[in-house]
PDB file of C-alpha atoms in Angstrom:
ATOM      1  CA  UNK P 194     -10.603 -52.817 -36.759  1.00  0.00           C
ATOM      2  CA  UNK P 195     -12.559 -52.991 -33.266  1.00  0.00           C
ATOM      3  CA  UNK P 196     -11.809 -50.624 -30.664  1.00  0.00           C
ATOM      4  CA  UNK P 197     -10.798 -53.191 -27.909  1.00  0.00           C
ATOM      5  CA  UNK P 198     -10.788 -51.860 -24.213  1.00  0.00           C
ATOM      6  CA  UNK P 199     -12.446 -53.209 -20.754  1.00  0.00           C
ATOM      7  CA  UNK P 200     -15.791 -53.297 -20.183  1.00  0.00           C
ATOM      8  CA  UNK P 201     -16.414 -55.060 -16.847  1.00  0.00           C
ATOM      9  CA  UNK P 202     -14.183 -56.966 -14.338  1.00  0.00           C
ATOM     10  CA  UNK P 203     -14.768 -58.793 -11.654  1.00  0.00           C
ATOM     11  CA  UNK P 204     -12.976 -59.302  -8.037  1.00  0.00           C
ATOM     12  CA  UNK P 205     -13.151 -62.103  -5.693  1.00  0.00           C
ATOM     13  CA  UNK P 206     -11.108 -61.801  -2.693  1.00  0.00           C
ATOM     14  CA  UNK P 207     -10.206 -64.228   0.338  1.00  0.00           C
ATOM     15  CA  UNK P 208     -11.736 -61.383   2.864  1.00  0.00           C
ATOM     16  CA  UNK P 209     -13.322 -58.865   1.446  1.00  0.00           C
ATOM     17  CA  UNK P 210     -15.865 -60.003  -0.695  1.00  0.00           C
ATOM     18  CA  UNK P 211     -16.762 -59.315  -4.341  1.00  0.00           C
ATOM     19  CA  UNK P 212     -16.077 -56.604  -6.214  1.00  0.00           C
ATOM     20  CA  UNK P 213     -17.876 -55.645  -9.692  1.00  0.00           C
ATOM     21  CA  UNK P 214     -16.857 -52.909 -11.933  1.00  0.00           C
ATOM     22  CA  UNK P 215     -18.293 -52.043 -14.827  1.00  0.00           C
ATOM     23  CA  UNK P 216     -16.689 -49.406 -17.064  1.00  0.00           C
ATOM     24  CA  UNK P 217     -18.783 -46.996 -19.813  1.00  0.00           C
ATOM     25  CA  UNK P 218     -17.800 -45.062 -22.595  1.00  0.00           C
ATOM     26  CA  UNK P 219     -19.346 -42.044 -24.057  1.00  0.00           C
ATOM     27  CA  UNK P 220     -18.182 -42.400 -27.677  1.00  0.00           C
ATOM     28  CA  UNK P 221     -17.341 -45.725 -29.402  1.00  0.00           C
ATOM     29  CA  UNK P 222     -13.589 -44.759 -30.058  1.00  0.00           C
ATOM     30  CA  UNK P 223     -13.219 -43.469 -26.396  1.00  0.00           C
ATOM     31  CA  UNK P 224     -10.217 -45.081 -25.266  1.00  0.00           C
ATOM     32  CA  UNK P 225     -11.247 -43.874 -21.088  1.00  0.00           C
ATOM     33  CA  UNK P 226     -14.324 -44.337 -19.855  1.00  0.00           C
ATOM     34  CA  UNK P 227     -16.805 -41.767 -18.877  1.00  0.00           C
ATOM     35  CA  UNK P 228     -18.235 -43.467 -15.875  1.00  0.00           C
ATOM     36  CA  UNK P 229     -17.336 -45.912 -14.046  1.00  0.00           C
ATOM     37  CA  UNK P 230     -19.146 -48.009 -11.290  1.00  0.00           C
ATOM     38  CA  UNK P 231     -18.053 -50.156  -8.511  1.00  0.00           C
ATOM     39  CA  UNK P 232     -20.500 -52.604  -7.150  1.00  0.00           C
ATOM     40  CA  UNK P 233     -19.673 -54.714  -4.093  1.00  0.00           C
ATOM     41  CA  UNK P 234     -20.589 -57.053  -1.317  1.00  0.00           C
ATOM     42  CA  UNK P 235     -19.177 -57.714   1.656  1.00  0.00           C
ATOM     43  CA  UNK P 236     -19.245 -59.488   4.832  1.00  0.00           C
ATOM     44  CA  UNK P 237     -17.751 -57.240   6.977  1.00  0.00           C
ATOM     45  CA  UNK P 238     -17.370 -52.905   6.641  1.00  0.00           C
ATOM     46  CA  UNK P 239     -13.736 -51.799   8.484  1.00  0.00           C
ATOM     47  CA  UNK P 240     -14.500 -48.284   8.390  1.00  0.00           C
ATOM     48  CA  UNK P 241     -13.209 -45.684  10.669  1.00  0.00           C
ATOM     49  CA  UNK P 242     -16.701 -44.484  12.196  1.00  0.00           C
ATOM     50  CA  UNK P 243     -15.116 -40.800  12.537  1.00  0.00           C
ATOM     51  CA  UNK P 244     -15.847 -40.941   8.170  1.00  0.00           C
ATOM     52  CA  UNK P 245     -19.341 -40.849   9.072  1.00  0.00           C
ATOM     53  CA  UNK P 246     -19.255 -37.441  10.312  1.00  0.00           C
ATOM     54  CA  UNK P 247     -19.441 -36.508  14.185  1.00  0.00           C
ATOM     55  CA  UNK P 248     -22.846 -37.398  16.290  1.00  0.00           C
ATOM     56  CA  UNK P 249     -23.276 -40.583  14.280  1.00  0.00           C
ATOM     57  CA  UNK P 250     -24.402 -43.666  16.166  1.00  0.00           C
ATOM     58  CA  UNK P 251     -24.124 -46.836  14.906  1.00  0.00           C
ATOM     59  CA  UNK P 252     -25.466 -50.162  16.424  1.00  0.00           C
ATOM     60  CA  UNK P 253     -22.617 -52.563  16.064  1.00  0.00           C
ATOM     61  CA  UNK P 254     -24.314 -55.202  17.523  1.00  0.00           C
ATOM     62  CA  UNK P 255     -27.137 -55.298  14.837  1.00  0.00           C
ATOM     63  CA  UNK P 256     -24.618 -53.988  12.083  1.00  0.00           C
ATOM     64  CA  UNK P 257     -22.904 -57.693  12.291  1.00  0.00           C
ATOM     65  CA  UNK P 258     -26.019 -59.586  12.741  1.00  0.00           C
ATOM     66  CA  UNK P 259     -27.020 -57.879   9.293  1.00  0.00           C
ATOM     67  CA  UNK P 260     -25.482 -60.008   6.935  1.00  0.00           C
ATOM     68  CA  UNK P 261     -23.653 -59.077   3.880  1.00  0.00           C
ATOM     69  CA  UNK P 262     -23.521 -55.370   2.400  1.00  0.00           C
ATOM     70  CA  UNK P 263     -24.211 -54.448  -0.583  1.00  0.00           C
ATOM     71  CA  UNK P 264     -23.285 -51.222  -1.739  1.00  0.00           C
ATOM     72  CA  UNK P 265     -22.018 -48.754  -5.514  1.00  0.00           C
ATOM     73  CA  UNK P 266     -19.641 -46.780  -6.105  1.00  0.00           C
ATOM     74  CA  UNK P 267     -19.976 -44.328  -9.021  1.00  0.00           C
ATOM     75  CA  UNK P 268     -17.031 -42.269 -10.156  1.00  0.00           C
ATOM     76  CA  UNK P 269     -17.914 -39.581 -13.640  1.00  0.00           C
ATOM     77  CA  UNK P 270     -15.137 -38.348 -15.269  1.00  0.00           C
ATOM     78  CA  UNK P 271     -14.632 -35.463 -17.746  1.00  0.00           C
ATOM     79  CA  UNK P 272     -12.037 -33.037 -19.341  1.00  0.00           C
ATOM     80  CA  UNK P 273      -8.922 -36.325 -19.108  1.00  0.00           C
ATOM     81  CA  UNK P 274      -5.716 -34.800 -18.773  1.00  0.00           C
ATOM     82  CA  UNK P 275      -3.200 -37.598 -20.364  1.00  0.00           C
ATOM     83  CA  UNK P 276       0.350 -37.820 -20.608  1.00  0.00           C
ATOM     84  CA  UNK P 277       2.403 -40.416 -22.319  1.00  0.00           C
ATOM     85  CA  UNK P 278       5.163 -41.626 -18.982  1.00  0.00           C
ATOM     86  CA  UNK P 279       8.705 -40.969 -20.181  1.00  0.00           C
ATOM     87  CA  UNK P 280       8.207 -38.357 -22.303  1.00  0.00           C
TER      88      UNK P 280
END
């Protein structure tokens, strides 16, 4: 029988744009993924400019005139620590 798990999924909000995540496994009867990236694009970032670390400046101005942003997110994960809930 086929191992069946997710793969990829894809997010379309009102607001905040689309989100694409695509999940990878290192062995075929991996039941978690290995690594795991996040793609998106959106209209607008709401970030908290104090996350960009002190004596950043940032043009606001040309930041909207931009356009959409298109960014990844890539998470690697190793040595799972699992519990069944309950138990």
């Amino acid at each position: 029988m086929a191992l069946r798990r997710l793969q990829a999924s894809e997010i379309n909000t009102k607001k905040e744009g689309t989100y694409q995540v695509l999940l990878q496994y290192e062995k075929t009867q991996d039941l978690l993924p290995k690594l795991v990236t996040v793609s998106f694009e959106v209209e607008k970032i709401r970030m908290p400019i104090n996350l960009l670390g002190k004596g950043t400046s940032i043009d606001r101005k040309q930041m909207r005139s931009e356009g959409n942003k298109k960014g990844n997110i890539f998470l690697q994960f190793s040595q799972y620590n699992t519990r069944l809930l309950g138990q």
